[in-house]
PDB file of C-alpha atoms in Angstrom:
ATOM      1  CA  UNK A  26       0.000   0.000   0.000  1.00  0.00           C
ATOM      2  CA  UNK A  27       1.954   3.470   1.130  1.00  0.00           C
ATOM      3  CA  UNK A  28       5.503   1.985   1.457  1.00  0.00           C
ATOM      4  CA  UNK A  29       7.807   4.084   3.521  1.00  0.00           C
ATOM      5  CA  UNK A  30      10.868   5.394   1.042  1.00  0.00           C
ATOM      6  CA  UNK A  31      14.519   4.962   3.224  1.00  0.00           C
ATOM      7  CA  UNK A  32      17.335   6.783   2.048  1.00  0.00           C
ATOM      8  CA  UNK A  33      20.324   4.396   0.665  1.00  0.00           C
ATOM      9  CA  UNK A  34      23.409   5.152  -1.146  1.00  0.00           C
ATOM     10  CA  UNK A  35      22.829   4.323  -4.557  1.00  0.00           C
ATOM     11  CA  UNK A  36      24.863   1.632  -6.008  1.00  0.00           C
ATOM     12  CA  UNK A  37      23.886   2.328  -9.774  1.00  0.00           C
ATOM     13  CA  UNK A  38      23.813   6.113  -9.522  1.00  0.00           C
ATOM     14  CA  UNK A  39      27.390   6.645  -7.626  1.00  0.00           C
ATOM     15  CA  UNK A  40      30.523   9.209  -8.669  1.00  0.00           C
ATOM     16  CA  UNK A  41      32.644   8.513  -5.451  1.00  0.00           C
ATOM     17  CA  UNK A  42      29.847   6.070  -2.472  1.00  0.00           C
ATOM     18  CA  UNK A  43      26.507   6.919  -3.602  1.00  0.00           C
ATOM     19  CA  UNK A  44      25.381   9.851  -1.148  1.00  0.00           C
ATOM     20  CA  UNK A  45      24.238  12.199  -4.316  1.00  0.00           C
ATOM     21  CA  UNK A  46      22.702   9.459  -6.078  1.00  0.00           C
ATOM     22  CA  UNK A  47      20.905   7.789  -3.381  1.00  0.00           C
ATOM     23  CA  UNK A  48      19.399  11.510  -1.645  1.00  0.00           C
ATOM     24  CA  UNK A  49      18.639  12.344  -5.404  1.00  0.00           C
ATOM     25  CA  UNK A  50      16.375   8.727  -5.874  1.00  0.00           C
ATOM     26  CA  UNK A  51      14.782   9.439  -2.320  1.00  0.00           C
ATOM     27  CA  UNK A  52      13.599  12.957  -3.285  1.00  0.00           C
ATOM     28  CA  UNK A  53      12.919  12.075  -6.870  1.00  0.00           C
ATOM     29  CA  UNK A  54      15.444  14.609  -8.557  1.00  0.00           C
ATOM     30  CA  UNK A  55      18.366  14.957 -10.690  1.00  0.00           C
ATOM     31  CA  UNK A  56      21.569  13.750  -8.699  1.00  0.00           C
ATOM     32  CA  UNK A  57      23.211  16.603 -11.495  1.00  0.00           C
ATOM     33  CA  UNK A  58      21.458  18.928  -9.424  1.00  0.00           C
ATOM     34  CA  UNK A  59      22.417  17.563  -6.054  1.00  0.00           C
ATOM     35  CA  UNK A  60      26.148  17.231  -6.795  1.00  0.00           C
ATOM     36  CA  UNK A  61      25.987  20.907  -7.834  1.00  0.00           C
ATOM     37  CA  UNK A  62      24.167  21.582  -4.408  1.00  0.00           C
ATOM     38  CA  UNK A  63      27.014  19.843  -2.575  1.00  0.00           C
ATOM     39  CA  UNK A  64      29.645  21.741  -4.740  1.00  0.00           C
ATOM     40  CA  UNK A  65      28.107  25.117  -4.083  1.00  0.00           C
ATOM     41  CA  UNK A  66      27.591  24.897  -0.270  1.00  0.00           C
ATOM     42  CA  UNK A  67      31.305  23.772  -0.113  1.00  0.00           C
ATOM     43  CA  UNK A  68      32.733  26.775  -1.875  1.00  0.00           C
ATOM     44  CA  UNK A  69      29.951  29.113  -0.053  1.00  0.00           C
ATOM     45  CA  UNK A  70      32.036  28.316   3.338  1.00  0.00           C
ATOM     46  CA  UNK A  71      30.302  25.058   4.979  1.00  0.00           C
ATOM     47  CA  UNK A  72      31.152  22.360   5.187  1.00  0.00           C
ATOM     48  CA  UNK A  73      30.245  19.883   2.313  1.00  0.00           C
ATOM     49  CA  UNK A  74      32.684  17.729   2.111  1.00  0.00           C
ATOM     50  CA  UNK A  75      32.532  17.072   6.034  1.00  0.00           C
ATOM     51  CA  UNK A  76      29.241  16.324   5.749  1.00  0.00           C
ATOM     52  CA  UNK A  77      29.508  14.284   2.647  1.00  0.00           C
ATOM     53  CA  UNK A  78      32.224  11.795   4.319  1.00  0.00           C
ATOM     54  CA  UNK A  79      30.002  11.582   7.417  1.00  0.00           C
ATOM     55  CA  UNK A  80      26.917  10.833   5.086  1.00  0.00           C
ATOM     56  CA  UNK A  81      28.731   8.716   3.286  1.00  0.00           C
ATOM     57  CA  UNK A  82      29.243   6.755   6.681  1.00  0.00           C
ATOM     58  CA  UNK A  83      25.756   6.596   8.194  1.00  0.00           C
ATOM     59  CA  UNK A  84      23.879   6.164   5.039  1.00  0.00           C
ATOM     60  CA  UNK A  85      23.746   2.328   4.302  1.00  0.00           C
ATOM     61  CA  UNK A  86      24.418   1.160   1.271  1.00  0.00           C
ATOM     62  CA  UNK A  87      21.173   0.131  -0.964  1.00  0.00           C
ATOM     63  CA  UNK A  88      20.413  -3.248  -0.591  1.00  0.00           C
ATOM     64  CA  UNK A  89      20.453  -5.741  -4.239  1.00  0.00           C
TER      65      UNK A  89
END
């Protein structure tokens, strides 16, 4: 019926372990347009790639 959606790293969809590719799937989006997301907020000042490598971490992988 209404299936719950978890967020994986994407195994298909992957450039480095799958975060982009696996947040793009859950929210139904472009992972173009969340790579360029993660790119951006790193060269505004945060913190992306800290927060990529911990994602990367906690996010399990998607199951085959």
């Amino acid at each position: 019926m209404n299936e719950r959606k978890k967020l994986y790293r994407s195994v298909t969809d992957r450039m480095l372990c799958g975060v982009c590719g696996g947040i793009a799937d859950y929210f139904s989006i472009d992972p173009t347009l969340v790579r360029l997301a993660l790119v951006a907020l790193t060269f505004m000042g945060f913190s992306g790639i800290i927060v990529y490598i911990i994602a990367a971490l906690i996010i399990p992988e998607e199951p085959a």
